[in-house]
Coordinates of C-alpha atoms in Angstrom, one line a residue:
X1 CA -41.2 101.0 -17.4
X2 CA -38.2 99.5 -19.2
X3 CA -36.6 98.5 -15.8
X4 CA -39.8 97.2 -14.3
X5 CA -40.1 94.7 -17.3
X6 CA -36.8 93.5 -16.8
X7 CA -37.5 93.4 -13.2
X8 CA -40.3 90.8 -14.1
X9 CA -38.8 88.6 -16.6
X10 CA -36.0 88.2 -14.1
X11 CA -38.4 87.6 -11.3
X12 CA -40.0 85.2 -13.4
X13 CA -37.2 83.1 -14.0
X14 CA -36.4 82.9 -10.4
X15 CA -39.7 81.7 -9.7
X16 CA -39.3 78.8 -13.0
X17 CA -35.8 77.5 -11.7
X18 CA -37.3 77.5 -8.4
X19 CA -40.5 75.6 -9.9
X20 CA -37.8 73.2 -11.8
X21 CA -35.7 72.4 -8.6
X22 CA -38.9 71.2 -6.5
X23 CA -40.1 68.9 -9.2
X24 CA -36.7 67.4 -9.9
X25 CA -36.8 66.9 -5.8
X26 CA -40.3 65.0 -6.5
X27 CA -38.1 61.9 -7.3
X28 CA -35.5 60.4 -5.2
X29 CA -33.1 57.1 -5.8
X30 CA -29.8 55.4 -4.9
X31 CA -28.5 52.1 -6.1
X32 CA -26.4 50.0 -3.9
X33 CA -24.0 49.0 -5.0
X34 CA -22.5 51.0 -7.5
X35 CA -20.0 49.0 -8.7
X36 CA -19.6 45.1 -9.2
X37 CA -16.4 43.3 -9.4
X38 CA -16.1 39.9 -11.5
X39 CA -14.1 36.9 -10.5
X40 CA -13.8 33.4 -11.4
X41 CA -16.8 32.3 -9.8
X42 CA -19.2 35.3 -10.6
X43 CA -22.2 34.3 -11.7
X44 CA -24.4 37.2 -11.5
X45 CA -25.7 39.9 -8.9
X46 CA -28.4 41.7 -7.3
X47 CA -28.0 45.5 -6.6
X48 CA -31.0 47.3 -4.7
X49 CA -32.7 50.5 -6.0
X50 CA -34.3 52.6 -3.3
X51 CA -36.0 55.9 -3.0
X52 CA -39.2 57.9 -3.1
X53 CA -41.6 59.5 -5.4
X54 CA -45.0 61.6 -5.3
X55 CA -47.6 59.1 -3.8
X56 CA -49.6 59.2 -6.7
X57 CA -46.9 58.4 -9.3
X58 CA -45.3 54.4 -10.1
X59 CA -41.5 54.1 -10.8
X60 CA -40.5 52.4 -13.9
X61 CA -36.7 51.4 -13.7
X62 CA -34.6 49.8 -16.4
X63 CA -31.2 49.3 -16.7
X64 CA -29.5 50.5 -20.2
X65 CA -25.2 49.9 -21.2
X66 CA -23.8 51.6 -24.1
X67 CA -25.1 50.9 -27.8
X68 CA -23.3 48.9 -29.7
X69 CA -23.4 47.4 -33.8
X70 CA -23.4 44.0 -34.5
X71 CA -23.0 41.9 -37.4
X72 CA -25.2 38.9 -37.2
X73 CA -25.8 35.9 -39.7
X74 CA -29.0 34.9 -40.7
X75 CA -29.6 30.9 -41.0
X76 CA -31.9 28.8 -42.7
X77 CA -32.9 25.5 -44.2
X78 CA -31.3 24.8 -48.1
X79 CA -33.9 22.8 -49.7
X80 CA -35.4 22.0 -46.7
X81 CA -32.4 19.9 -45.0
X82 CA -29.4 21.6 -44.2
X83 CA -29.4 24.9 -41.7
X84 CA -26.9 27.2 -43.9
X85 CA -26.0 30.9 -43.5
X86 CA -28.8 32.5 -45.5
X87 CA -27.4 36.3 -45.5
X88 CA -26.3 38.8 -43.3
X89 CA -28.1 41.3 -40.4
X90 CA -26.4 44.3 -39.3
X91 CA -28.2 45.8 -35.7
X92 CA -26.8 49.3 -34.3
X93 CA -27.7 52.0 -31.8
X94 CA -29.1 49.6 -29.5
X95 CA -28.0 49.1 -26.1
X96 CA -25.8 46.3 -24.8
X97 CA -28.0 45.4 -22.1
X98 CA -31.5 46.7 -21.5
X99 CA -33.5 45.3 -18.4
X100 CA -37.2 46.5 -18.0
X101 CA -38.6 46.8 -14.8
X102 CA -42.4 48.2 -15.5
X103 CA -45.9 48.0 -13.2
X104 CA -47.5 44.6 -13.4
X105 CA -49.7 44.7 -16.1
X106 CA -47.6 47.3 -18.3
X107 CA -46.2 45.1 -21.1
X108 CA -43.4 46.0 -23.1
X109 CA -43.8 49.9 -22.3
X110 CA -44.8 49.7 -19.1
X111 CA -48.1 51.4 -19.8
X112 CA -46.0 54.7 -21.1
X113 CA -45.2 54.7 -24.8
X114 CA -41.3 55.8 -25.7
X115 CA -39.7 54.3 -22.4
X116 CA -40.2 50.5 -23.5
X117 CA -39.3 48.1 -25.6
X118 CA -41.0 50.2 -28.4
X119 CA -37.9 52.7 -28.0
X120 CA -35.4 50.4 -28.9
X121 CA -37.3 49.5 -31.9
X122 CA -37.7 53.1 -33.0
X123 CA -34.2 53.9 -32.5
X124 CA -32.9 50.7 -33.7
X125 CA -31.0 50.5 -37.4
X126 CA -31.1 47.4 -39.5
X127 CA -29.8 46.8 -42.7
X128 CA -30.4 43.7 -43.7
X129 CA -32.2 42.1 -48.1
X130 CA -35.0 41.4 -46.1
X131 CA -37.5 43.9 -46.3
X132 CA -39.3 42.9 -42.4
X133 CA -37.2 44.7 -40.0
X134 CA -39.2 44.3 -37.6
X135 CA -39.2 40.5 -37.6
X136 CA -35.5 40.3 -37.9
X137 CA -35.6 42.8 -34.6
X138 CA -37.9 40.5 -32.8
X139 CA -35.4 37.7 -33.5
X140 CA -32.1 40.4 -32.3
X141 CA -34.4 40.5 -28.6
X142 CA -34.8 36.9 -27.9
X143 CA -30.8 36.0 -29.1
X144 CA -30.2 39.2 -25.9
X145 CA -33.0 37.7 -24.0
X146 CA -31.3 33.9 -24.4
X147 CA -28.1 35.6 -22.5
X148 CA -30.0 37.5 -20.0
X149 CA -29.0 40.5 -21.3
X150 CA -32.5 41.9 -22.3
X151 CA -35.5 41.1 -20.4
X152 CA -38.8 42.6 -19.2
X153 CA -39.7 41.7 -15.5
X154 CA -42.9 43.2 -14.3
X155 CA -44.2 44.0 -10.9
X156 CA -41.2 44.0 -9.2
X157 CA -41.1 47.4 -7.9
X158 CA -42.3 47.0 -4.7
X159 CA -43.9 50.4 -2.3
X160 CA -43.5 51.2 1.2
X161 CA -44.3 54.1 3.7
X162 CA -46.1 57.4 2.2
X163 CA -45.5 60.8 4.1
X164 CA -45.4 64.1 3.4
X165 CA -47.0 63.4 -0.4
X166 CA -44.2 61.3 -0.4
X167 CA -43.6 57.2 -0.9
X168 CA -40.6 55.0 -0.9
X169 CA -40.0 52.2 -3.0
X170 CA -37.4 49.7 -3.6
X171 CA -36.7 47.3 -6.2
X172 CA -33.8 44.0 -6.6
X173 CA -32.3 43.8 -9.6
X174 CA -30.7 40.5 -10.8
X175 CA -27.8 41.5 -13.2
X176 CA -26.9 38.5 -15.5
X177 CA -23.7 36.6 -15.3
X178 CA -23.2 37.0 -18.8
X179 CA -22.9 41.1 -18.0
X180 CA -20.0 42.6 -20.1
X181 CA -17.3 44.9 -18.1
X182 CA -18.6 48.6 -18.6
X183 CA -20.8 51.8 -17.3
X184 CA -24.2 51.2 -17.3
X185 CA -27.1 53.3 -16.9
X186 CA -29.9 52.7 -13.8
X187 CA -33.0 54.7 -14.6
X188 CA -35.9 55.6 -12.8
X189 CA -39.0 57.3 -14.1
X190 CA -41.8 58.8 -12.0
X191 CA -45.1 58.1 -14.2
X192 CA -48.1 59.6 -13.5
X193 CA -50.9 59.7 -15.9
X194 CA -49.4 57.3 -18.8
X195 CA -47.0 60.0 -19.3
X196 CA -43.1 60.4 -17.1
X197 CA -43.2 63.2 -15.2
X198 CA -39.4 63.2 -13.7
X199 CA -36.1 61.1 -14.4
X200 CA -33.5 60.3 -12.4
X201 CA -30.3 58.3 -13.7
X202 CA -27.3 56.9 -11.5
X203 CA -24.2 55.3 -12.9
X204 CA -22.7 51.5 -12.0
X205 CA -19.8 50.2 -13.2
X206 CA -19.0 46.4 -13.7
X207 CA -15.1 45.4 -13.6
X208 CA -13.4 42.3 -13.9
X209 CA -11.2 41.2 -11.2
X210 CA -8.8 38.3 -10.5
X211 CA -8.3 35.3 -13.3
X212 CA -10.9 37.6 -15.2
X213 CA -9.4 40.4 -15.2
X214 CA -5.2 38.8 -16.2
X215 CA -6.7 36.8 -18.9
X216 CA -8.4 39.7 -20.4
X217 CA -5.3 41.9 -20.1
X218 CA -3.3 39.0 -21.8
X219 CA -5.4 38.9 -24.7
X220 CA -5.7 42.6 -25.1
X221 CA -2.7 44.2 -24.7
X222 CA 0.2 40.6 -25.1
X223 CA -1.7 38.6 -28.4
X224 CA 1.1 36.7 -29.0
X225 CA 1.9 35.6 -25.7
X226 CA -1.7 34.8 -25.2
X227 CA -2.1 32.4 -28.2
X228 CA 1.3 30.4 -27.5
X229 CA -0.4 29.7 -24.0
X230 CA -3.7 29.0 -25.1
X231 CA -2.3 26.4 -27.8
X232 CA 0.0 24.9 -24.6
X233 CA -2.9 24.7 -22.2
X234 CA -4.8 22.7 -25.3
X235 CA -2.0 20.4 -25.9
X236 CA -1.5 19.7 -22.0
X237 CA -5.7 19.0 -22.1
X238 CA -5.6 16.8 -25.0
X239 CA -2.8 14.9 -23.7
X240 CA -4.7 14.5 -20.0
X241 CA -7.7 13.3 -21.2
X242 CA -5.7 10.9 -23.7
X243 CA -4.2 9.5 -20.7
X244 CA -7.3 9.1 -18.6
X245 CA -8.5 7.0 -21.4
X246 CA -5.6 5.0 -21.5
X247 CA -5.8 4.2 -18.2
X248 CA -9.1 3.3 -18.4
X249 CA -8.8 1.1 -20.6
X250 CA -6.0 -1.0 -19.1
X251 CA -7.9 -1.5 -16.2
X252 CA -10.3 -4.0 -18.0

């Protein structure tokens, strides 16, 4: 009797995996491509996410980098004239980037609640004197969303061929010129009933490359050597420009 149980409960866990591996199948994706290179003249760039997905679910994408903390200054008007610093905001666990790519019609969660933009408010920490967080969080999004680096862009998956209970899909994503060097997470979630059913993540990496890449090695790893150039290159600019306006002016 003993071995028959055991018999079961190992059956039973066969059949669970088994059950696990076809649902994770449910949801397919690639992103090409995975990697992006910057140089001198980047200035942004689309990568494509393809697969397929149960033909009665809708893909919700976003793109997520690593969480960072920053330490932000609030401003304000001192007796009404003058725009002063007015105290400080401190913003952690929050992602670098996040780009939302939801159904038309989902709003900031894409119709699911805990994928959105709602997340990053429940997960977010701020300390600030100011006892409306959620105010001062509003006004964290729109300073991201000013550099491209957060933004909500619905009805952009677009849906092609169903078969076999299957359906592809395919989405462009713009990545912002303003995109820091990194890892950075592309997401896909099946949803089916307001609730995500399957996830499937892939990886990209963004690298600088060229004049990028030297200058950024410079000031990292030779400080010193990069601040007696920087001051040169200044003092060569200011005296170019003090000579184009000398020259101007002797030719009236």
């Amino acid at each position: 009797m003993k071995k028959m149980f055991i018999l079961l409960v190992i059956g039973l866990m066969c059949l669970a995996g088994q059950g696990h591996k076809a649902m994770a199948s449910d949801l397919q994706m690639a992103v090409q491509p995975d990697q992006i290179l910057k140089n001198a003249t980047y200035n942004g760039r689309e990568i494509q996410v393809t697969g397929s997905l149960p033909v009665d679910a809708t893909a919700i994408i976003r793109v997520t980098g690593q969480t960072e903390h920053r330490k932000l200054k609030k401003k304000g008007r001192a007796l009404g004239i003058l725009w002063m610093n007015q105290g400080s905001v401190e913003v952690s666990n929050v992602p670098s980037v996040f780009l939302f790519y939801p159904p038309a019609g989902g709003g900031e969660t894409g119709s699911v609640p805990g994928i959105g933009m709602d997340a990053l408010r429940r997960n977010a920490d701020i300390e600030s004197e100011e006892a409306d967080t959620d105010a001062l969080f509003d006004e964290f999004v729109k300073l991201k969303q000013k550099s491209g680096l957060y933004g909500i862009f619905p009805g952009v998956v677009e849906y092609g061929a169903e078969s076999g209970g299957q359906k592809s899909f395919h989405c462009t994503l713009s990545m912002p010129a303003a995109l820091p060097s990194g890892t950075y997470q592309v997401e896909v979630a099946a949803v089916k009933n307001h609730a995500v059913v399957s996830r499937e993540t892939q990886e990209i990496s963004v690298m600088e490359t060229g004049m990028p890449a030297f200058v950024s090695s410079l000031a990292f790893n030779h400080g010193t050597l990069y601040g007696v150039l920087s001051v040169l290159i200044a003092i060569m600019a200011g005296l170019l420009t003090g000579l184009m306006f000398k020259g101007g002016k002797g030719a009236h």
